[in-house]
Amino acid sequence: MARDERKRQVAIGALIIAGVAGLFLLLVMATGLPGLAGEFFTRVVGIVTTPFLMETSVIILGFILVLLINHWRRHREGDELVYLDEVKDAPKEVPDQARWAIYRDKPLEAGNPALADLLEGAVAIGDHESAIEILDAMSDEERHQPEVMRQRIALAKATGKDELARRLEAELAELAG
C-alpha cells in the first residue's frame, strides 16, 4: 500500500513538472506568432528568462502552486479541527493509546441515559448481571413498557429462562393487543 502511494506521489510531481515545462514551451512557441502577439510573447520570454527574474518568477509560481495544492487538499479532506477526549479514570492495565479518542465531529454532551437505554446496552453486550441490576432499579411501570419488555424477553432467553421468556411474550402480546 505504501509503495502505491509513493508511485502516485512521484507521478503527480512528474505531471506538475511536465505541466510547467509545457507552459514554458508554449510560451516560447508563441514568440513565432506574427504581429503584436509575437512581439508581446517575445518580450515576455525575454523577461522571464532573464537570470534574476527567471528565479523570482519560478519561486512565485512554485509558491502559488503550493498554495493551490494545499487549498485543494484541505477542500478534499475537510477541516483539520478534531476533538480529543481522554479517559482519566481508566484502569492501569489499559494501554495509553486506548485512553484517548479522536472525533471529527463534536461529541454529544455526557448525560444520564434512560434506564431503558442502559438495559438495551447491557443486554446487547451480554452483561446480564448489570441488566438485572438495571431492571431492579426500574419501577413496575417502566418494566412493563413494550421496549423494556422486549429487552426482558431477550435477557430471559439469553440466560436460559425459556418459561419466563414465554410468559413475558404473552404479557407483551396482551399489552400490544
Short mmCIF file of N, CA and C in Angstrom, two decimals:
data_model
loop_
_atom_site.label_atom_id
_atom_site.label_comp_id
_atom_site.label_asym_id
_atom_site.label_seq_id
_atom_site.Cartn_x
_atom_site.Cartn_y
_atom_site.Cartn_z
N MET A 1 0.83 -1.19 0.00
CA MET A 1 0.00 0.00 0.00
C MET A 1 0.88 1.26 0.00
N ALA A 2 1.97 1.26 0.77
CA ALA A 2 2.83 2.42 0.86
C ALA A 2 3.55 2.65 -0.47
N ARG A 3 3.92 1.57 -1.18
CA ARG A 3 4.60 1.72 -2.46
C ARG A 3 3.66 2.34 -3.49
N ASP A 4 2.39 1.96 -3.48
CA ASP A 4 1.43 2.54 -4.40
C ASP A 4 1.28 4.03 -4.16
N GLU A 5 1.23 4.42 -2.90
CA GLU A 5 1.11 5.84 -2.55
C GLU A 5 2.36 6.59 -3.01
N ARG A 6 3.49 5.98 -2.85
CA ARG A 6 4.76 6.61 -3.27
C ARG A 6 4.78 6.80 -4.79
N LYS A 7 4.36 5.79 -5.54
CA LYS A 7 4.31 5.89 -7.00
C LYS A 7 3.33 6.99 -7.42
N ARG A 8 2.24 7.09 -6.73
CA ARG A 8 1.25 8.12 -7.03
C ARG A 8 1.84 9.51 -6.80
N GLN A 9 2.57 9.69 -5.70
CA GLN A 9 3.18 10.98 -5.40
C GLN A 9 4.22 11.36 -6.45
N VAL A 10 5.02 10.38 -6.87
CA VAL A 10 6.04 10.65 -7.89
C VAL A 10 5.37 11.01 -9.22
N ALA A 11 4.28 10.31 -9.56
CA ALA A 11 3.57 10.61 -10.80
C ALA A 11 2.97 12.01 -10.78
N ILE A 12 2.41 12.41 -9.65
CA ILE A 12 1.84 13.75 -9.54
C ILE A 12 2.94 14.80 -9.68
N GLY A 13 4.08 14.58 -9.03
CA GLY A 13 5.21 15.52 -9.14
C GLY A 13 5.71 15.62 -10.57
N ALA A 14 5.81 14.48 -11.24
CA ALA A 14 6.26 14.49 -12.64
C ALA A 14 5.27 15.24 -13.53
N LEU A 15 3.98 15.06 -13.28
CA LEU A 15 2.96 15.78 -14.06
C LEU A 15 3.04 17.29 -13.83
N ILE A 16 3.32 17.70 -12.62
CA ILE A 16 3.44 19.13 -12.33
C ILE A 16 4.64 19.71 -13.08
N ILE A 17 5.76 19.02 -13.02
CA ILE A 17 6.96 19.49 -13.72
C ILE A 17 6.72 19.51 -15.23
N ALA A 18 6.09 18.48 -15.76
CA ALA A 18 5.79 18.43 -17.19
C ALA A 18 4.82 19.55 -17.58
N GLY A 19 3.87 19.85 -16.71
CA GLY A 19 2.94 20.94 -16.99
C GLY A 19 3.62 22.29 -17.06
N VAL A 20 4.52 22.56 -16.11
CA VAL A 20 5.26 23.83 -16.12
C VAL A 20 6.15 23.90 -17.36
N ALA A 21 6.84 22.79 -17.68
CA ALA A 21 7.69 22.76 -18.88
C ALA A 21 6.84 22.96 -20.13
N GLY A 22 5.66 22.35 -20.18
CA GLY A 22 4.77 22.51 -21.32
C GLY A 22 4.31 23.96 -21.48
N LEU A 23 3.98 24.61 -20.37
CA LEU A 23 3.59 26.03 -20.44
C LEU A 23 4.74 26.89 -20.96
N PHE A 24 5.94 26.61 -20.47
CA PHE A 24 7.10 27.38 -20.93
C PHE A 24 7.34 27.12 -22.42
N LEU A 25 7.20 25.88 -22.86
CA LEU A 25 7.38 25.54 -24.28
C LEU A 25 6.32 26.26 -25.13
N LEU A 26 5.08 26.29 -24.66
CA LEU A 26 4.04 27.03 -25.38
C LEU A 26 4.37 28.52 -25.46
N LEU A 27 4.93 29.06 -24.40
CA LEU A 27 5.31 30.46 -24.38
C LEU A 27 6.41 30.73 -25.40
N VAL A 28 7.38 29.85 -25.47
CA VAL A 28 8.47 30.00 -26.45
C VAL A 28 7.92 29.86 -27.87
N MET A 29 7.03 28.90 -28.08
CA MET A 29 6.45 28.71 -29.41
C MET A 29 5.59 29.91 -29.83
N ALA A 30 5.00 30.58 -28.85
CA ALA A 30 4.15 31.74 -29.15
C ALA A 30 4.96 32.92 -29.65
N THR A 31 6.29 32.91 -29.47
CA THR A 31 7.12 34.00 -29.98
C THR A 31 7.15 34.01 -31.51
N GLY A 32 6.79 32.90 -32.13
CA GLY A 32 6.76 32.83 -33.59
C GLY A 32 5.50 33.37 -34.20
N LEU A 33 4.56 33.81 -33.36
CA LEU A 33 3.31 34.37 -33.89
C LEU A 33 3.60 35.69 -34.61
N PRO A 34 2.84 35.98 -35.65
CA PRO A 34 3.08 37.24 -36.37
C PRO A 34 2.44 38.43 -35.65
N GLY A 35 2.99 39.58 -35.86
CA GLY A 35 2.40 40.82 -35.39
C GLY A 35 2.61 41.09 -33.92
N LEU A 36 1.62 41.77 -33.36
CA LEU A 36 1.68 42.24 -31.97
C LEU A 36 1.78 41.08 -30.99
N ALA A 37 1.05 40.00 -31.23
CA ALA A 37 1.09 38.84 -30.33
C ALA A 37 2.49 38.26 -30.27
N GLY A 38 3.16 38.12 -31.40
CA GLY A 38 4.52 37.59 -31.43
C GLY A 38 5.48 38.48 -30.68
N GLU A 39 5.35 39.81 -30.89
CA GLU A 39 6.23 40.75 -30.18
C GLU A 39 5.99 40.68 -28.67
N PHE A 40 4.71 40.58 -28.26
CA PHE A 40 4.39 40.51 -26.84
C PHE A 40 5.03 39.27 -26.20
N PHE A 41 4.82 38.09 -26.81
CA PHE A 41 5.37 36.86 -26.24
C PHE A 41 6.90 36.85 -26.29
N THR A 42 7.50 37.50 -27.30
CA THR A 42 8.96 37.60 -27.36
C THR A 42 9.47 38.40 -26.17
N ARG A 43 8.80 39.49 -25.86
CA ARG A 43 9.20 40.30 -24.69
C ARG A 43 9.01 39.53 -23.38
N VAL A 44 7.87 38.81 -23.27
CA VAL A 44 7.59 38.03 -22.05
C VAL A 44 8.66 36.96 -21.86
N VAL A 45 9.02 36.24 -22.94
CA VAL A 45 10.06 35.21 -22.84
C VAL A 45 11.38 35.85 -22.48
N GLY A 46 11.68 36.98 -23.03
CA GLY A 46 12.93 37.68 -22.69
C GLY A 46 12.98 38.09 -21.24
N ILE A 47 11.86 38.56 -20.70
CA ILE A 47 11.83 38.97 -19.30
C ILE A 47 11.89 37.76 -18.37
N VAL A 48 11.10 36.73 -18.71
CA VAL A 48 11.03 35.54 -17.85
C VAL A 48 12.37 34.81 -17.82
N THR A 49 13.12 34.83 -18.92
CA THR A 49 14.40 34.09 -18.96
C THR A 49 15.58 34.93 -18.52
N THR A 50 15.36 36.18 -18.14
CA THR A 50 16.45 36.98 -17.56
C THR A 50 16.83 36.33 -16.23
N PRO A 51 18.16 36.15 -15.97
CA PRO A 51 18.57 35.35 -14.81
C PRO A 51 17.88 35.69 -13.49
N PHE A 52 17.85 36.93 -13.07
CA PHE A 52 17.25 37.25 -11.79
C PHE A 52 15.74 37.07 -11.83
N LEU A 53 15.10 37.52 -12.91
CA LEU A 53 13.65 37.44 -13.00
C LEU A 53 13.17 36.00 -13.17
N MET A 54 13.97 35.15 -13.83
CA MET A 54 13.56 33.76 -14.02
C MET A 54 13.45 33.05 -12.67
N GLU A 55 14.46 33.22 -11.81
CA GLU A 55 14.41 32.57 -10.49
C GLU A 55 13.25 33.11 -9.67
N THR A 56 13.07 34.43 -9.74
CA THR A 56 11.98 35.04 -8.98
C THR A 56 10.63 34.54 -9.47
N SER A 57 10.45 34.48 -10.80
CA SER A 57 9.16 34.02 -11.32
C SER A 57 8.93 32.55 -11.01
N VAL A 58 9.97 31.72 -11.04
CA VAL A 58 9.82 30.31 -10.68
C VAL A 58 9.45 30.17 -9.21
N ILE A 59 10.05 30.97 -8.36
CA ILE A 59 9.73 30.94 -6.93
C ILE A 59 8.27 31.35 -6.72
N ILE A 60 7.84 32.41 -7.38
CA ILE A 60 6.46 32.87 -7.22
C ILE A 60 5.49 31.83 -7.76
N LEU A 61 5.78 31.25 -8.93
CA LEU A 61 4.92 30.20 -9.48
C LEU A 61 4.88 28.98 -8.56
N GLY A 62 6.02 28.61 -8.00
CA GLY A 62 6.05 27.48 -7.07
C GLY A 62 5.23 27.76 -5.82
N PHE A 63 5.34 28.98 -5.29
CA PHE A 63 4.58 29.34 -4.10
C PHE A 63 3.08 29.30 -4.40
N ILE A 64 2.68 29.83 -5.55
CA ILE A 64 1.27 29.81 -5.93
C ILE A 64 0.80 28.37 -6.10
N LEU A 65 1.64 27.53 -6.70
CA LEU A 65 1.29 26.13 -6.90
C LEU A 65 1.10 25.41 -5.56
N VAL A 66 2.00 25.67 -4.61
CA VAL A 66 1.87 25.05 -3.28
C VAL A 66 0.58 25.50 -2.61
N LEU A 67 0.24 26.77 -2.71
CA LEU A 67 -1.00 27.27 -2.13
C LEU A 67 -2.22 26.63 -2.77
N LEU A 68 -2.20 26.49 -4.09
CA LEU A 68 -3.33 25.87 -4.78
C LEU A 68 -3.49 24.40 -4.40
N ILE A 69 -2.38 23.67 -4.33
CA ILE A 69 -2.45 22.26 -3.95
C ILE A 69 -2.95 22.11 -2.52
N ASN A 70 -2.47 22.97 -1.62
CA ASN A 70 -2.92 22.91 -0.23
C ASN A 70 -4.40 23.25 -0.11
N HIS A 71 -4.85 24.24 -0.87
CA HIS A 71 -6.27 24.59 -0.86
C HIS A 71 -7.12 23.42 -1.36
N TRP A 72 -6.69 22.78 -2.43
CA TRP A 72 -7.41 21.63 -2.98
C TRP A 72 -7.43 20.48 -1.97
N ARG A 73 -6.30 20.21 -1.31
CA ARG A 73 -6.21 19.12 -0.33
C ARG A 73 -7.13 19.40 0.86
N ARG A 74 -7.12 20.63 1.36
CA ARG A 74 -7.98 20.95 2.51
C ARG A 74 -9.45 20.87 2.15
N HIS A 75 -9.77 21.26 0.93
CA HIS A 75 -11.16 21.15 0.47
C HIS A 75 -11.57 19.68 0.37
N ARG A 76 -10.67 18.82 -0.09
CA ARG A 76 -10.96 17.39 -0.26
C ARG A 76 -11.04 16.68 1.09
N GLU A 77 -10.10 16.98 2.01
CA GLU A 77 -10.03 16.26 3.28
C GLU A 77 -10.90 16.87 4.37
N GLY A 78 -11.32 18.09 4.21
CA GLY A 78 -12.16 18.72 5.21
C GLY A 78 -11.34 19.44 6.28
N ASP A 79 -12.05 19.90 7.28
CA ASP A 79 -11.44 20.69 8.34
C ASP A 79 -10.48 19.83 9.16
N GLU A 80 -9.39 20.45 9.61
CA GLU A 80 -8.40 19.72 10.41
C GLU A 80 -8.74 19.71 11.90
N LEU A 81 -9.76 20.46 12.29
CA LEU A 81 -10.13 20.53 13.69
C LEU A 81 -10.70 19.19 14.14
N VAL A 82 -10.16 18.65 15.23
CA VAL A 82 -10.67 17.42 15.81
C VAL A 82 -10.86 17.64 17.31
N TYR A 83 -11.68 16.80 17.90
CA TYR A 83 -11.92 16.85 19.33
C TYR A 83 -11.20 15.67 19.97
N LEU A 84 -10.48 15.94 21.03
CA LEU A 84 -9.70 14.92 21.70
C LEU A 84 -10.32 14.65 23.06
N ASP A 85 -10.55 13.39 23.35
CA ASP A 85 -11.18 13.00 24.61
C ASP A 85 -10.25 12.05 25.34
N GLU A 86 -10.08 12.25 26.64
CA GLU A 86 -9.20 11.40 27.44
C GLU A 86 -10.01 10.73 28.54
N VAL A 87 -9.77 9.43 28.71
CA VAL A 87 -10.39 8.69 29.80
C VAL A 87 -9.45 8.81 31.00
N LYS A 88 -9.88 9.55 32.02
CA LYS A 88 -8.98 9.84 33.14
C LYS A 88 -8.95 8.73 34.19
N ASP A 89 -10.07 8.04 34.39
CA ASP A 89 -10.14 7.04 35.45
C ASP A 89 -10.08 5.61 34.91
N ALA A 90 -9.31 5.42 33.85
CA ALA A 90 -9.17 4.07 33.27
C ALA A 90 -8.26 3.21 34.15
N PRO A 91 -8.50 1.91 34.17
CA PRO A 91 -7.62 1.02 34.93
C PRO A 91 -6.18 1.08 34.42
N LYS A 92 -5.22 0.72 35.25
CA LYS A 92 -3.81 0.83 34.89
C LYS A 92 -3.42 -0.11 33.76
N GLU A 93 -4.13 -1.24 33.62
CA GLU A 93 -3.77 -2.20 32.57
C GLU A 93 -4.21 -1.76 31.18
N VAL A 94 -4.99 -0.68 31.09
CA VAL A 94 -5.41 -0.16 29.78
C VAL A 94 -4.22 0.58 29.16
N PRO A 95 -3.83 0.22 27.94
CA PRO A 95 -2.68 0.89 27.31
C PRO A 95 -2.95 2.38 27.07
N ASP A 96 -1.88 3.16 26.98
CA ASP A 96 -2.02 4.61 26.82
C ASP A 96 -2.82 4.99 25.58
N GLN A 97 -2.59 4.28 24.45
CA GLN A 97 -3.30 4.64 23.23
C GLN A 97 -4.80 4.36 23.33
N ALA A 98 -5.22 3.53 24.28
CA ALA A 98 -6.64 3.24 24.45
C ALA A 98 -7.30 4.26 25.38
N ARG A 99 -6.53 5.15 25.95
CA ARG A 99 -7.08 6.16 26.86
C ARG A 99 -7.53 7.42 26.12
N TRP A 100 -7.25 7.49 24.82
CA TRP A 100 -7.56 8.68 24.04
C TRP A 100 -8.52 8.33 22.91
N ALA A 101 -9.36 9.27 22.57
CA ALA A 101 -10.27 9.11 21.43
C ALA A 101 -10.28 10.42 20.64
N ILE A 102 -10.25 10.31 19.32
CA ILE A 102 -10.25 11.48 18.46
C ILE A 102 -11.55 11.46 17.65
N TYR A 103 -12.26 12.59 17.67
CA TYR A 103 -13.53 12.71 16.96
C TYR A 103 -13.45 13.85 15.95
N ARG A 104 -13.95 13.64 14.74
CA ARG A 104 -14.03 14.72 13.74
C ARG A 104 -15.19 15.66 14.09
N ASP A 105 -16.33 15.08 14.49
CA ASP A 105 -17.50 15.87 14.87
C ASP A 105 -17.51 16.01 16.38
N LYS A 106 -18.07 17.11 16.84
CA LYS A 106 -18.14 17.35 18.28
C LYS A 106 -18.98 16.25 18.93
N PRO A 107 -18.41 15.58 19.95
CA PRO A 107 -19.18 14.51 20.61
C PRO A 107 -20.35 15.10 21.39
N LEU A 108 -21.35 14.26 21.60
CA LEU A 108 -22.51 14.68 22.38
C LEU A 108 -22.10 14.92 23.83
N GLU A 109 -22.81 15.82 24.46
CA GLU A 109 -22.55 16.09 25.87
C GLU A 109 -22.92 14.86 26.69
N ALA A 110 -22.11 14.59 27.69
CA ALA A 110 -22.37 13.44 28.55
C ALA A 110 -23.64 13.72 29.36
N GLY A 111 -24.50 12.77 29.38
CA GLY A 111 -25.74 12.91 30.13
C GLY A 111 -26.07 11.60 30.80
N ASN A 112 -27.14 11.59 31.52
CA ASN A 112 -27.57 10.35 32.16
C ASN A 112 -28.57 9.67 31.24
N PRO A 113 -28.17 8.55 30.63
CA PRO A 113 -29.10 7.86 29.74
C PRO A 113 -30.25 7.24 30.54
N ALA A 114 -31.35 7.06 29.86
CA ALA A 114 -32.52 6.44 30.49
C ALA A 114 -32.19 4.99 30.85
N LEU A 115 -32.87 4.48 31.87
CA LEU A 115 -32.63 3.11 32.30
C LEU A 115 -32.94 2.11 31.17
N ALA A 116 -33.94 2.43 30.33
CA ALA A 116 -34.28 1.54 29.22
C ALA A 116 -33.10 1.46 28.24
N ASP A 117 -32.42 2.58 28.01
CA ASP A 117 -31.26 2.58 27.11
C ASP A 117 -30.10 1.80 27.73
N LEU A 118 -29.90 1.97 29.03
CA LEU A 118 -28.85 1.21 29.71
C LEU A 118 -29.13 -0.29 29.65
N LEU A 119 -30.39 -0.65 29.83
CA LEU A 119 -30.78 -2.06 29.76
C LEU A 119 -30.52 -2.62 28.37
N GLU A 120 -30.89 -1.87 27.35
CA GLU A 120 -30.66 -2.32 25.97
C GLU A 120 -29.17 -2.53 25.71
N GLY A 121 -28.34 -1.63 26.19
CA GLY A 121 -26.89 -1.77 26.01
C GLY A 121 -26.33 -2.97 26.76
N ALA A 122 -26.79 -3.17 27.99
CA ALA A 122 -26.29 -4.29 28.79
C ALA A 122 -26.70 -5.63 28.17
N VAL A 123 -27.92 -5.72 27.66
CA VAL A 123 -28.37 -6.96 27.02
C VAL A 123 -27.59 -7.18 25.71
N ALA A 124 -27.35 -6.11 24.98
CA ALA A 124 -26.67 -6.22 23.69
C ALA A 124 -25.24 -6.73 23.84
N ILE A 125 -24.55 -6.33 24.90
CA ILE A 125 -23.16 -6.78 25.08
C ILE A 125 -23.06 -8.04 25.93
N GLY A 126 -24.21 -8.54 26.41
CA GLY A 126 -24.20 -9.78 27.17
C GLY A 126 -23.83 -9.60 28.63
N ASP A 127 -23.97 -8.40 29.15
CA ASP A 127 -23.68 -8.14 30.57
C ASP A 127 -24.98 -8.36 31.35
N HIS A 128 -25.28 -9.62 31.62
CA HIS A 128 -26.56 -10.00 32.20
C HIS A 128 -26.70 -9.53 33.64
N GLU A 129 -25.61 -9.53 34.39
CA GLU A 129 -25.69 -9.09 35.79
C GLU A 129 -26.08 -7.61 35.86
N SER A 130 -25.46 -6.80 35.02
CA SER A 130 -25.81 -5.37 35.01
C SER A 130 -27.24 -5.17 34.55
N ALA A 131 -27.68 -5.97 33.57
CA ALA A 131 -29.05 -5.85 33.07
C ALA A 131 -30.05 -6.13 34.19
N ILE A 132 -29.75 -7.13 35.02
CA ILE A 132 -30.65 -7.46 36.13
C ILE A 132 -30.66 -6.33 37.16
N GLU A 133 -29.49 -5.74 37.41
CA GLU A 133 -29.42 -4.61 38.35
C GLU A 133 -30.22 -3.42 37.82
N ILE A 134 -30.13 -3.18 36.51
CA ILE A 134 -30.88 -2.07 35.90
C ILE A 134 -32.38 -2.34 36.02
N LEU A 135 -32.79 -3.58 35.78
CA LEU A 135 -34.21 -3.93 35.92
C LEU A 135 -34.69 -3.72 37.35
N ASP A 136 -33.83 -4.04 38.33
CA ASP A 136 -34.20 -3.84 39.74
C ASP A 136 -34.39 -2.36 40.05
N ALA A 137 -33.62 -1.50 39.37
CA ALA A 137 -33.70 -0.06 39.63
C ALA A 137 -34.94 0.57 38.98
N MET A 138 -35.58 -0.14 38.05
CA MET A 138 -36.75 0.40 37.34
C MET A 138 -38.02 0.23 38.18
N SER A 139 -38.96 1.11 37.91
CA SER A 139 -40.27 0.98 38.56
C SER A 139 -41.07 -0.07 37.78
N ASP A 140 -42.18 -0.52 38.37
CA ASP A 140 -43.05 -1.51 37.70
C ASP A 140 -43.59 -0.95 36.39
N GLU A 141 -43.93 0.32 36.38
CA GLU A 141 -44.45 0.94 35.16
C GLU A 141 -43.41 0.91 34.03
N GLU A 142 -42.16 1.22 34.37
CA GLU A 142 -41.09 1.19 33.36
C GLU A 142 -40.85 -0.23 32.85
N ARG A 143 -40.90 -1.20 33.75
CA ARG A 143 -40.63 -2.59 33.37
C ARG A 143 -41.70 -3.16 32.44
N HIS A 144 -42.88 -2.54 32.41
CA HIS A 144 -43.96 -3.05 31.57
C HIS A 144 -44.13 -2.26 30.27
N GLN A 145 -43.19 -1.37 29.96
CA GLN A 145 -43.21 -0.68 28.67
C GLN A 145 -42.78 -1.68 27.59
N PRO A 146 -43.35 -1.57 26.38
CA PRO A 146 -43.06 -2.56 25.33
C PRO A 146 -41.57 -2.71 25.01
N GLU A 147 -40.84 -1.62 24.91
CA GLU A 147 -39.41 -1.75 24.57
C GLU A 147 -38.61 -2.43 25.69
N VAL A 148 -39.02 -2.17 26.93
CA VAL A 148 -38.35 -2.83 28.06
C VAL A 148 -38.76 -4.30 28.11
N MET A 149 -40.01 -4.58 27.79
CA MET A 149 -40.47 -5.97 27.76
C MET A 149 -39.66 -6.79 26.74
N ARG A 150 -39.39 -6.18 25.57
CA ARG A 150 -38.60 -6.90 24.55
C ARG A 150 -37.19 -7.20 25.08
N GLN A 151 -36.63 -6.26 25.81
CA GLN A 151 -35.30 -6.48 26.38
C GLN A 151 -35.34 -7.54 27.48
N ARG A 152 -36.41 -7.54 28.25
CA ARG A 152 -36.56 -8.57 29.29
C ARG A 152 -36.68 -9.95 28.66
N ILE A 153 -37.41 -10.05 27.54
CA ILE A 153 -37.54 -11.33 26.83
C ILE A 153 -36.19 -11.78 26.32
N ALA A 154 -35.44 -10.86 25.72
CA ALA A 154 -34.10 -11.19 25.20
C ALA A 154 -33.18 -11.63 26.34
N LEU A 155 -33.28 -10.96 27.49
CA LEU A 155 -32.46 -11.32 28.65
C LEU A 155 -32.85 -12.70 29.18
N ALA A 156 -34.14 -12.97 29.24
CA ALA A 156 -34.60 -14.28 29.73
C ALA A 156 -34.11 -15.38 28.79
N LYS A 157 -34.20 -15.17 27.48
CA LYS A 157 -33.72 -16.19 26.53
C LYS A 157 -32.21 -16.36 26.63
N ALA A 158 -31.48 -15.26 26.83
CA ALA A 158 -30.02 -15.33 26.91
C ALA A 158 -29.56 -16.05 28.17
N THR A 159 -30.34 -15.98 29.23
CA THR A 159 -29.95 -16.63 30.48
C THR A 159 -30.56 -18.03 30.61
N GLY A 160 -31.27 -18.48 29.56
CA GLY A 160 -31.80 -19.84 29.56
C GLY A 160 -33.11 -20.01 30.30
N LYS A 161 -33.83 -18.94 30.57
CA LYS A 161 -35.11 -19.00 31.28
C LYS A 161 -36.24 -18.93 30.26
N ASP A 162 -36.46 -20.06 29.58
CA ASP A 162 -37.42 -20.11 28.49
C ASP A 162 -38.87 -19.92 28.98
N GLU A 163 -39.17 -20.47 30.13
CA GLU A 163 -40.54 -20.33 30.67
C GLU A 163 -40.85 -18.86 30.95
N LEU A 164 -39.91 -18.15 31.56
CA LEU A 164 -40.08 -16.72 31.82
C LEU A 164 -40.21 -15.96 30.51
N ALA A 165 -39.42 -16.33 29.50
CA ALA A 165 -39.49 -15.67 28.19
C ALA A 165 -40.87 -15.84 27.57
N ARG A 166 -41.43 -17.05 27.66
CA ARG A 166 -42.77 -17.30 27.10
C ARG A 166 -43.82 -16.48 27.85
N ARG A 167 -43.70 -16.42 29.17
CA ARG A 167 -44.66 -15.65 29.96
C ARG A 167 -44.57 -14.15 29.63
N LEU A 168 -43.35 -13.65 29.45
CA LEU A 168 -43.17 -12.23 29.10
C LEU A 168 -43.68 -11.95 27.69
N GLU A 169 -43.49 -12.90 26.76
CA GLU A 169 -44.01 -12.73 25.39
C GLU A 169 -45.53 -12.66 25.41
N ALA A 170 -46.15 -13.48 26.21
CA ALA A 170 -47.61 -13.46 26.32
C ALA A 170 -48.07 -12.13 26.91
N GLU A 171 -47.36 -11.65 27.90
CA GLU A 171 -47.69 -10.38 28.54
C GLU A 171 -47.51 -9.23 27.54
N LEU A 172 -46.45 -9.30 26.71
CA LEU A 172 -46.21 -8.26 25.69
C LEU A 172 -47.31 -8.30 24.65
N ALA A 173 -47.74 -9.50 24.23
CA ALA A 173 -48.82 -9.60 23.24
C ALA A 173 -50.10 -9.03 23.82
N GLU A 174 -50.32 -9.23 25.11
CA GLU A 174 -51.51 -8.71 25.77
C GLU A 174 -51.47 -7.18 25.82
N LEU A 175 -50.26 -6.61 26.06
CA LEU A 175 -50.11 -5.16 26.08
C LEU A 175 -50.33 -4.56 24.68
N ALA A 176 -49.82 -5.24 23.66
CA ALA A 176 -49.93 -4.74 22.29
C ALA A 176 -51.36 -4.88 21.75
N GLY A 177 -52.05 -5.89 22.20
CA GLY A 177 -53.38 -6.18 21.64
C GLY A 177 -54.44 -5.47 22.33
#
